[in-house]
PDB file of N, CA and C in Angstrom:
ATOM      1  N   UNK A   1       0.850  -1.175   0.000  1.00 67.00           N
ATOM      2  CA  UNK A   1       0.000   0.000   0.000  1.00 67.00           C
ATOM      3  C   UNK A   1       0.894   1.236   0.000  1.00 67.00           C
ATOM      4  N   UNK A   2       0.553   2.192  -0.803  1.00 75.00           N
ATOM      5  CA  UNK A   2       1.267   3.459  -0.834  1.00 75.00           C
ATOM      6  C   UNK A   2       0.828   4.324   0.331  1.00 75.00           C
ATOM      7  N   UNK A   3       1.749   5.163   0.804  1.00 80.00           N
ATOM      8  CA  UNK A   3       1.390   6.065   1.909  1.00 80.00           C
ATOM      9  C   UNK A   3       0.229   6.971   1.537  1.00 80.00           C
ATOM     10  N   UNK A   4       0.180   7.399   0.283  1.00 87.00           N
ATOM     11  CA  UNK A   4      -0.917   8.278  -0.133  1.00 87.00           C
ATOM     12  C   UNK A   4      -2.262   7.561  -0.008  1.00 87.00           C
ATOM     13  N   UNK A   5      -2.316   6.282  -0.382  1.00 90.00           N
ATOM     14  CA  UNK A   5      -3.555   5.515  -0.242  1.00 90.00           C
ATOM     15  C   UNK A   5      -3.919   5.321   1.221  1.00 90.00           C
ATOM     16  N   UNK A   6      -2.901   5.060   2.039  1.00 89.00           N
ATOM     17  CA  UNK A   6      -3.107   4.895   3.472  1.00 89.00           C
ATOM     18  C   UNK A   6      -3.683   6.186   4.063  1.00 89.00           C
ATOM     19  N   UNK A   7      -3.088   7.312   3.714  1.00 88.00           N
ATOM     20  CA  UNK A   7      -3.545   8.593   4.256  1.00 88.00           C
ATOM     21  C   UNK A   7      -4.952   8.946   3.784  1.00 88.00           C
ATOM     22  N   UNK A   8      -5.267   8.616   2.545  1.00 92.00           N
ATOM     23  CA  UNK A   8      -6.627   8.856   2.047  1.00 92.00           C
ATOM     24  C   UNK A   8      -7.652   8.020   2.810  1.00 92.00           C
ATOM     25  N   UNK A   9      -7.296   6.770   3.083  1.00 94.00           N
ATOM     26  CA  UNK A   9      -8.195   5.889   3.843  1.00 94.00           C
ATOM     27  C   UNK A   9      -8.354   6.403   5.274  1.00 94.00           C
ATOM     28  N   UNK A  10      -7.257   6.842   5.886  1.00 92.00           N
ATOM     29  CA  UNK A  10      -7.300   7.411   7.231  1.00 92.00           C
ATOM     30  C   UNK A  10      -8.215   8.634   7.248  1.00 92.00           C
ATOM     31  N   UNK A  11      -8.065   9.472   6.241  1.00 93.00           N
ATOM     32  CA  UNK A  11      -8.892  10.685   6.142  1.00 93.00           C
ATOM     33  C   UNK A  11     -10.374  10.319   6.040  1.00 93.00           C
ATOM     34  N   UNK A  12     -10.676   9.305   5.239  1.00 95.00           N
ATOM     35  CA  UNK A  12     -12.060   8.838   5.087  1.00 95.00           C
ATOM     36  C   UNK A  12     -12.610   8.324   6.417  1.00 95.00           C
ATOM     37  N   UNK A  13     -11.817   7.516   7.116  1.00 96.00           N
ATOM     38  CA  UNK A  13     -12.248   6.990   8.415  1.00 96.00           C
ATOM     39  C   UNK A  13     -12.479   8.117   9.417  1.00 96.00           C
ATOM     40  N   UNK A  14     -11.574   9.077   9.431  1.00 94.00           N
ATOM     41  CA  UNK A  14     -11.695  10.203  10.364  1.00 94.00           C
ATOM     42  C   UNK A  14     -12.976  10.991  10.084  1.00 94.00           C
ATOM     43  N   UNK A  15     -13.263  11.172   8.820  1.00 96.00           N
ATOM     44  CA  UNK A  15     -14.489  11.880   8.415  1.00 96.00           C
ATOM     45  C   UNK A  15     -15.736  11.125   8.897  1.00 96.00           C
ATOM     46  N   UNK A  16     -15.631   9.798   8.987  1.00 96.00           N
ATOM     47  CA  UNK A  16     -16.750   8.962   9.428  1.00 96.00           C
ATOM     48  C   UNK A  16     -16.755   8.731  10.938  1.00 96.00           C
ATOM     49  N   UNK A  17     -15.944   9.495  11.674  1.00 95.00           N
ATOM     50  CA  UNK A  17     -16.006   9.461  13.124  1.00 95.00           C
ATOM     51  C   UNK A  17     -15.019   8.563  13.822  1.00 95.00           C
ATOM     52  N   UNK A  18     -14.038   8.025  13.103  1.00 96.00           N
ATOM     53  CA  UNK A  18     -13.066   7.124  13.734  1.00 96.00           C
ATOM     54  C   UNK A  18     -12.121   7.889  14.646  1.00 96.00           C
ATOM     55  N   UNK A  19     -11.793   7.296  15.753  1.00 96.00           N
ATOM     56  CA  UNK A  19     -10.727   7.797  16.632  1.00 96.00           C
ATOM     57  C   UNK A  19      -9.518   6.874  16.516  1.00 96.00           C
ATOM     58  N   UNK A  20      -9.786   5.569  16.352  1.00 97.00           N
ATOM     59  CA  UNK A  20      -8.749   4.548  16.232  1.00 97.00           C
ATOM     60  C   UNK A  20      -8.957   3.796  14.922  1.00 97.00           C
ATOM     61  N   UNK A  21      -7.864   3.499  14.240  1.00 96.00           N
ATOM     62  CA  UNK A  21      -7.898   2.683  13.028  1.00 96.00           C
ATOM     63  C   UNK A  21      -7.123   1.398  13.307  1.00 96.00           C
ATOM     64  N   UNK A  22      -7.678   0.289  12.880  1.00 97.00           N
ATOM     65  CA  UNK A  22      -7.072  -1.028  13.069  1.00 97.00           C
ATOM     66  C   UNK A  22      -6.277  -1.367  11.810  1.00 97.00           C
ATOM     67  N   UNK A  23      -4.967  -1.492  11.941  1.00 96.00           N
ATOM     68  CA  UNK A  23      -4.075  -1.742  10.808  1.00 96.00           C
ATOM     69  C   UNK A  23      -3.582  -3.182  10.898  1.00 96.00           C
ATOM     70  N   UNK A  24      -3.850  -3.961   9.849  1.00 97.00           N
ATOM     71  CA  UNK A  24      -3.580  -5.402   9.886  1.00 97.00           C
ATOM     72  C   UNK A  24      -2.685  -5.852   8.738  1.00 97.00           C
ATOM     73  N   UNK A  25      -1.678  -6.639   9.100  1.00 96.00           N
ATOM     74  CA  UNK A  25      -0.852  -7.343   8.124  1.00 96.00           C
ATOM     75  C   UNK A  25      -0.993  -8.833   8.419  1.00 96.00           C
ATOM     76  N   UNK A  26      -0.544  -9.664   7.503  1.00 95.00           N
ATOM     77  CA  UNK A  26      -0.592 -11.111   7.746  1.00 95.00           C
ATOM     78  C   UNK A  26       0.346 -11.476   8.884  1.00 95.00           C
ATOM     79  N   UNK A  27       0.075 -12.588   9.535  1.00 94.00           N
ATOM     80  CA  UNK A  27       0.960 -13.063  10.597  1.00 94.00           C
ATOM     81  C   UNK A  27       2.359 -13.306  10.035  1.00 94.00           C
ATOM     82  N   UNK A  28       3.368 -13.167  10.900  1.00 92.00           N
ATOM     83  CA  UNK A  28       4.732 -13.407  10.447  1.00 92.00           C
ATOM     84  C   UNK A  28       4.975 -14.899  10.239  1.00 92.00           C
ATOM     85  N   UNK A  29       6.171 -15.245   9.848  1.00 93.00           N
ATOM     86  CA  UNK A  29       6.512 -16.623   9.510  1.00 93.00           C
ATOM     87  C   UNK A  29       6.326 -17.579  10.696  1.00 93.00           C
ATOM     88  N   UNK A  30       6.405 -17.050  11.916  1.00 93.00           N
ATOM     89  CA  UNK A  30       6.217 -17.864  13.125  1.00 93.00           C
ATOM     90  C   UNK A  30       4.776 -17.858  13.619  1.00 93.00           C
ATOM     91  N   UNK A  31       3.896 -17.220  12.881  1.00 92.00           N
ATOM     92  CA  UNK A  31       2.486 -17.178  13.259  1.00 92.00           C
ATOM     93  C   UNK A  31       2.121 -16.052  14.210  1.00 92.00           C
ATOM     94  N   UNK A  32       3.079 -15.156  14.479  1.00 92.00           N
ATOM     95  CA  UNK A  32       2.793 -14.035  15.375  1.00 92.00           C
ATOM     96  C   UNK A  32       1.980 -12.961  14.664  1.00 92.00           C
ATOM     97  N   UNK A  33       1.015 -12.368  15.354  1.00 93.00           N
ATOM     98  CA  UNK A  33       0.188 -11.338  14.732  1.00 93.00           C
ATOM     99  C   UNK A  33       0.993 -10.073  14.439  1.00 93.00           C
ATOM    100  N   UNK A  34       0.619  -9.411  13.370  1.00 95.00           N
ATOM    101  CA  UNK A  34       1.218  -8.130  12.992  1.00 95.00           C
ATOM    102  C   UNK A  34       0.076  -7.141  12.774  1.00 95.00           C
ATOM    103  N   UNK A  35      -0.412  -6.632  13.891  1.00 96.00           N
ATOM    104  CA  UNK A  35      -1.527  -5.702  13.845  1.00 96.00           C
ATOM    105  C   UNK A  35      -1.267  -4.576  14.844  1.00 96.00           C
ATOM    106  N   UNK A  36      -1.805  -3.416  14.534  1.00 96.00           N
ATOM    107  CA  UNK A  36      -1.661  -2.296  15.444  1.00 96.00           C
ATOM    108  C   UNK A  36      -2.907  -1.422  15.403  1.00 96.00           C
ATOM    109  N   UNK A  37      -3.041  -0.631  16.439  1.00 97.00           N
ATOM    110  CA  UNK A  37      -4.104   0.368  16.522  1.00 97.00           C
ATOM    111  C   UNK A  37      -3.442   1.726  16.329  1.00 97.00           C
ATOM    112  N   UNK A  38      -4.011   2.522  15.436  1.00 94.00           N
ATOM    113  CA  UNK A  38      -3.466   3.852  15.165  1.00 94.00           C
ATOM    114  C   UNK A  38      -4.431   4.899  15.696  1.00 94.00           C
ATOM    115  N   UNK A  39      -3.950   5.691  16.643  1.00 94.00           N
ATOM    116  CA  UNK A  39      -4.745   6.756  17.262  1.00 94.00           C
ATOM    117  C   UNK A  39      -4.692   7.987  16.360  1.00 94.00           C
ATOM    118  N   UNK A  40      -5.818   8.330  15.759  1.00 92.00           N
ATOM    119  CA  UNK A  40      -5.872   9.442  14.818  1.00 92.00           C
ATOM    120  C   UNK A  40      -5.667  10.800  15.488  1.00 92.00           C
ATOM    121  N   UNK A  41      -6.060  10.930  16.729  1.00 92.00           N
ATOM    122  CA  UNK A  41      -5.945  12.214  17.423  1.00 92.00           C
ATOM    123  C   UNK A  41      -4.497  12.501  17.829  1.00 92.00           C
ATOM    124  N   UNK A  42      -3.822  11.509  18.386  1.00 89.00           N
ATOM    125  CA  UNK A  42      -2.460  11.708  18.891  1.00 89.00           C
ATOM    126  C   UNK A  42      -1.384  11.179  17.950  1.00 89.00           C
ATOM    127  N   UNK A  43      -1.797  10.613  16.820  1.00 87.00           N
ATOM    128  CA  UNK A  43      -0.872  10.052  15.823  1.00 87.00           C
ATOM    129  C   UNK A  43       0.131   9.109  16.487  1.00 87.00           C
ATOM    130  N   UNK A  44      -0.431   8.128  17.170  1.00 90.00           N
ATOM    131  CA  UNK A  44       0.360   7.162  17.940  1.00 90.00           C
ATOM    132  C   UNK A  44      -0.054   5.751  17.552  1.00 90.00           C
ATOM    133  N   UNK A  45       0.924   4.863  17.395  1.00 92.00           N
ATOM    134  CA  UNK A  45       0.670   3.451  17.109  1.00 92.00           C
ATOM    135  C   UNK A  45       0.756   2.638  18.392  1.00 92.00           C
ATOM    136  N   UNK A  46      -0.140   1.679  18.520  1.00 95.00           N
ATOM    137  CA  UNK A  46      -0.119   0.731  19.626  1.00 95.00           C
ATOM    138  C   UNK A  46      -0.077  -0.666  19.023  1.00 95.00           C
ATOM    139  N   UNK A  47       1.066  -1.330  19.145  1.00 95.00           N
ATOM    140  CA  UNK A  47       1.215  -2.677  18.598  1.00 95.00           C
ATOM    141  C   UNK A  47       0.323  -3.624  19.396  1.00 95.00           C
ATOM    142  N   UNK A  48      -0.528  -4.364  18.698  1.00 95.00           N
ATOM    143  CA  UNK A  48      -1.513  -5.224  19.359  1.00 95.00           C
ATOM    144  C   UNK A  48      -0.877  -6.420  20.070  1.00 95.00           C
ATOM    145  N   UNK A  49       0.092  -7.048  19.441  1.00 91.00           N
ATOM    146  CA  UNK A  49       0.664  -8.256  20.021  1.00 91.00           C
ATOM    147  C   UNK A  49      -0.428  -9.277  20.277  1.00 91.00           C
ATOM    148  N   UNK A  50      -0.435  -9.863  21.473  1.00 92.00           N
ATOM    149  CA  UNK A  50      -1.482 -10.820  21.839  1.00 92.00           C
ATOM    150  C   UNK A  50      -2.498 -10.203  22.798  1.00 92.00           C
ATOM    151  N   UNK A  51      -2.455  -8.888  22.952  1.00 94.00           N
ATOM    152  CA  UNK A  51      -3.323  -8.214  23.924  1.00 94.00           C
ATOM    153  C   UNK A  51      -4.663  -7.766  23.349  1.00 94.00           C
ATOM    154  N   UNK A  52      -4.815  -7.790  22.043  1.00 93.00           N
ATOM    155  CA  UNK A  52      -6.049  -7.307  21.448  1.00 93.00           C
ATOM    156  C   UNK A  52      -6.246  -5.831  21.737  1.00 93.00           C
ATOM    157  N   UNK A  53      -7.497  -5.422  21.899  1.00 95.00           N
ATOM    158  CA  UNK A  53      -7.770  -3.997  22.118  1.00 95.00           C
ATOM    159  C   UNK A  53      -7.289  -3.504  23.479  1.00 95.00           C
ATOM    160  N   UNK A  54      -6.793  -4.412  24.317  1.00 96.00           N
ATOM    161  CA  UNK A  54      -6.213  -4.013  25.603  1.00 96.00           C
ATOM    162  C   UNK A  54      -4.808  -3.432  25.433  1.00 96.00           C
ATOM    163  N   UNK A  55      -4.296  -3.407  24.215  1.00 96.00           N
ATOM    164  CA  UNK A  55      -2.974  -2.836  23.948  1.00 96.00           C
ATOM    165  C   UNK A  55      -2.996  -1.308  23.996  1.00 96.00           C
ATOM    166  N   UNK A  56      -4.175  -0.727  23.918  1.00 97.00           N
ATOM    167  CA  UNK A  56      -4.293   0.737  23.967  1.00 97.00           C
ATOM    168  C   UNK A  56      -4.633   1.176  25.388  1.00 97.00           C
ATOM    169  N   UNK A  57      -4.418   2.454  25.709  1.00 96.00           N
ATOM    170  CA  UNK A  57      -4.821   2.940  27.033  1.00 96.00           C
ATOM    171  C   UNK A  57      -6.317   2.707  27.267  1.00 96.00           C
ATOM    172  N   UNK A  58      -6.682   2.549  28.511  1.00 97.00           N
ATOM    173  CA  UNK A  58      -8.052   2.181  28.874  1.00 97.00           C
ATOM    174  C   UNK A  58      -9.105   3.110  28.284  1.00 97.00           C
ATOM    175  N   UNK A  59      -8.816   4.407  28.231  1.00 97.00           N
ATOM    176  CA  UNK A  59      -9.807   5.355  27.713  1.00 97.00           C
ATOM    177  C   UNK A  59     -10.063   5.196  26.209  1.00 97.00           C
ATOM    178  N   UNK A  60      -9.216   4.434  25.513  1.00 97.00           N
ATOM    179  CA  UNK A  60      -9.383   4.234  24.065  1.00 97.00           C
ATOM    180  C   UNK A  60      -9.855   2.834  23.697  1.00 97.00           C
ATOM    181  N   UNK A  61     -10.062   1.983  24.680  1.00 97.00           N
ATOM    182  CA  UNK A  61     -10.374   0.576  24.380  1.00 97.00           C
ATOM    183  C   UNK A  61     -11.680   0.382  23.636  1.00 97.00           C
ATOM    184  N   UNK A  62     -12.690   1.129  23.972  1.00 97.00           N
ATOM    185  CA  UNK A  62     -13.966   0.993  23.260  1.00 97.00           C
ATOM    186  C   UNK A  62     -13.771   1.357  21.784  1.00 97.00           C
ATOM    187  N   UNK A  63     -13.047   2.444  21.523  1.00 97.00           N
ATOM    188  CA  UNK A  63     -12.777   2.852  20.141  1.00 97.00           C
ATOM    189  C   UNK A  63     -11.924   1.812  19.415  1.00 97.00           C
ATOM    190  N   UNK A  64     -10.958   1.238  20.128  1.00 97.00           N
ATOM    191  CA  UNK A  64     -10.102   0.211  19.523  1.00 97.00           C
ATOM    192  C   UNK A  64     -10.916  -1.021  19.161  1.00 97.00           C
ATOM    193  N   UNK A  65     -11.776  -1.440  20.070  1.00 97.00           N
ATOM    194  CA  UNK A  65     -12.625  -2.612  19.818  1.00 97.00           C
ATOM    195  C   UNK A  65     -13.518  -2.362  18.596  1.00 97.00           C
ATOM    196  N   UNK A  66     -14.132  -1.202  18.532  1.00 96.00           N
ATOM    197  CA  UNK A  66     -15.014  -0.875  17.411  1.00 96.00           C
ATOM    198  C   UNK A  66     -14.245  -0.775  16.098  1.00 96.00           C
ATOM    199  N   UNK A  67     -12.990  -0.335  16.165  1.00 97.00           N
ATOM    200  CA  UNK A  67     -12.204  -0.181  14.943  1.00 97.00           C
ATOM    201  C   UNK A  67     -11.943  -1.521  14.259  1.00 97.00           C
ATOM    202  N   UNK A  68     -11.905  -2.595  15.040  1.00 95.00           N
ATOM    203  CA  UNK A  68     -11.670  -3.913  14.463  1.00 95.00           C
ATOM    204  C   UNK A  68     -12.760  -4.291  13.458  1.00 95.00           C
ATOM    205  N   UNK A  69     -13.932  -3.744  13.631  1.00 96.00           N
ATOM    206  CA  UNK A  69     -15.074  -4.069  12.763  1.00 96.00           C
ATOM    207  C   UNK A  69     -15.420  -2.951  11.787  1.00 96.00           C
ATOM    208  N   UNK A  70     -15.126  -1.700  12.165  1.00 96.00           N
ATOM    209  CA  UNK A  70     -15.590  -0.570  11.364  1.00 96.00           C
ATOM    210  C   UNK A  70     -14.498   0.215  10.655  1.00 96.00           C
ATOM    211  N   UNK A  71     -13.281   0.190  11.180  1.00 97.00           N
ATOM    212  CA  UNK A  71     -12.222   1.033  10.632  1.00 97.00           C
ATOM    213  C   UNK A  71     -10.923   0.243  10.481  1.00 97.00           C
ATOM    214  N   UNK A  72     -10.955  -0.748   9.613  1.00 97.00           N
ATOM    215  CA  UNK A  72      -9.837  -1.676   9.432  1.00 97.00           C
ATOM    216  C   UNK A  72      -9.161  -1.428   8.087  1.00 97.00           C
ATOM    217  N   UNK A  73      -7.817  -1.439   8.113  1.00 96.00           N
ATOM    218  CA  UNK A  73      -7.024  -1.302   6.893  1.00 96.00           C
ATOM    219  C   UNK A  73      -6.073  -2.494   6.821  1.00 96.00           C
ATOM    220  N   UNK A  74      -6.079  -3.192   5.700  1.00 95.00           N
ATOM    221  CA  UNK A  74      -5.131  -4.283   5.474  1.00 95.00           C
ATOM    222  C   UNK A  74      -3.905  -3.725   4.762  1.00 95.00           C
ATOM    223  N   UNK A  75      -2.728  -4.064   5.288  1.00 95.00           N
ATOM    224  CA  UNK A  75      -1.472  -3.583   4.729  1.00 95.00           C
ATOM    225  C   UNK A  75      -0.504  -4.755   4.616  1.00 95.00           C
ATOM    226  N   UNK A  76       0.614  -4.511   3.956  1.00 94.00           N
ATOM    227  CA  UNK A  76       1.663  -5.533   3.885  1.00 94.00           C
ATOM    228  C   UNK A  76       2.443  -5.543   5.196  1.00 94.00           C
ATOM    229  N   UNK A  77       3.183  -6.615   5.413  1.00 94.00           N
ATOM    230  CA  UNK A  77       4.027  -6.708   6.602  1.00 94.00           C
ATOM    231  C   UNK A  77       5.095  -5.615   6.593  1.00 94.00           C
ATOM    232  N   UNK A  78       5.609  -5.287   5.431  1.00 93.00           N
ATOM    233  CA  UNK A  78       6.619  -4.234   5.324  1.00 93.00           C
ATOM    234  C   UNK A  78       6.040  -2.887   5.746  1.00 93.00           C
ATOM    235  N   UNK A  79       4.833  -2.599   5.296  1.00 93.00           N
ATOM    236  CA  UNK A  79       4.188  -1.334   5.642  1.00 93.00           C
ATOM    237  C   UNK A  79       3.914  -1.268   7.144  1.00 93.00           C
ATOM    238  N   UNK A  80       3.446  -2.356   7.713  1.00 93.00           N
ATOM    239  CA  UNK A  80       3.208  -2.453   9.154  1.00 93.00           C
ATOM    240  C   UNK A  80       4.483  -2.133   9.926  1.00 93.00           C
ATOM    241  N   UNK A  81       5.593  -2.751   9.522  1.00 91.00           N
ATOM    242  CA  UNK A  81       6.873  -2.513  10.186  1.00 91.00           C
ATOM    243  C   UNK A  81       7.345  -1.072  10.024  1.00 91.00           C
ATOM    244  N   UNK A  82       7.108  -0.489   8.863  1.00 91.00           N
ATOM    245  CA  UNK A  82       7.472   0.909   8.643  1.00 91.00           C
ATOM    246  C   UNK A  82       6.685   1.829   9.574  1.00 91.00           C
ATOM    247  N   UNK A  83       5.407   1.541   9.772  1.00 89.00           N
ATOM    248  CA  UNK A  83       4.606   2.355  10.690  1.00 89.00           C
ATOM    249  C   UNK A  83       5.165   2.294  12.108  1.00 89.00           C
ATOM    250  N   UNK A  84       5.584   1.125  12.546  1.00 89.00           N
ATOM    251  CA  UNK A  84       6.158   0.990  13.879  1.00 89.00           C
ATOM    252  C   UNK A  84       7.471   1.759  14.000  1.00 89.00           C
ATOM    253  N   UNK A  85       8.307   1.692  12.971  1.00 89.00           N
ATOM    254  CA  UNK A  85       9.579   2.419  12.981  1.00 89.00           C
ATOM    255  C   UNK A  85       9.319   3.925  12.984  1.00 89.00           C
ATOM    256  N   UNK A  86       8.378   4.384  12.154  1.00 85.00           N
ATOM    257  CA  UNK A  86       8.053   5.811  12.125  1.00 85.00           C
ATOM    258  C   UNK A  86       7.541   6.281  13.481  1.00 85.00           C
ATOM    259  N   UNK A  87       6.760   5.448  14.141  1.00 81.00           N
ATOM    260  CA  UNK A  87       6.251   5.792  15.465  1.00 81.00           C
ATOM    261  C   UNK A  87       7.401   5.940  16.456  1.00 81.00           C
ATOM    262  N   UNK A  88       8.380   5.043  16.391  1.00 81.00           N
ATOM    263  CA  UNK A  88       9.558   5.131  17.264  1.00 81.00           C
ATOM    264  C   UNK A  88      10.352   6.410  16.986  1.00 81.00           C
ATOM    265  N   UNK A  89      10.480   6.779  15.713  1.00 79.00           N
ATOM    266  CA  UNK A  89      11.208   7.988  15.349  1.00 79.00           C
ATOM    267  C   UNK A  89      10.488   9.226  15.880  1.00 79.00           C
ATOM    268  N   UNK A  90       9.179   9.271  15.704  1.00 74.00           N
ATOM    269  CA  UNK A  90       8.401  10.410  16.203  1.00 74.00           C
ATOM    270  C   UNK A  90       8.537  10.526  17.711  1.00 74.00           C
ATOM    271  N   UNK A  91       8.460   9.405  18.413  1.00 76.00           N
ATOM    272  CA  UNK A  91       8.630   9.418  19.871  1.00 76.00           C
ATOM    273  C   UNK A  91      10.003   9.969  20.261  1.00 76.00           C
ATOM    274  N   UNK A  92      11.042   9.537  19.547  1.00 72.00           N
ATOM    275  CA  UNK A  92      12.405   9.958  19.875  1.00 72.00           C
ATOM    276  C   UNK A  92      12.602  11.450  19.616  1.00 72.00           C
ATOM    277  N   UNK A  93      11.998  11.960  18.566  1.00 70.00           N
ATOM    278  CA  UNK A  93      12.203  13.359  18.186  1.00 70.00           C
ATOM    279  C   UNK A  93      11.358  14.309  19.038  1.00 70.00           C
ATOM    280  N   UNK A  94      10.106  13.944  19.278  1.00 68.00           N
ATOM    281  CA  UNK A  94       9.179  14.883  19.912  1.00 68.00           C
ATOM    282  C   UNK A  94       8.907  14.616  21.380  1.00 68.00           C
ATOM    283  N   UNK A  95       9.388  13.548  21.935  1.00 64.00           N
ATOM    284  CA  UNK A  95       9.118  13.263  23.357  1.00 64.00           C
ATOM    285  C   UNK A  95      10.375  13.191  24.170  1.00 64.00           C
TER     286      UNK A  95
END
């Protein structure tokens, strides 16, 4: 997926009331999940791991749970990993 397509989809979801977007890639070679929740307000990624919607702060869990059904984007594993790296860079620069 191109970043421009990703951003257009994010914009569409935000227009439809999304606070959290569920970003999904296929499981890795060992069967581990590669999914994250993207907070549209704070531009923060929360790697799901095996925690499900409990991976986000408690005040966002309802939005995270709903995003799994209403605001889901399928991406490649490479794109998923890039989002995590970008999130780490943003944290390092701005926090």
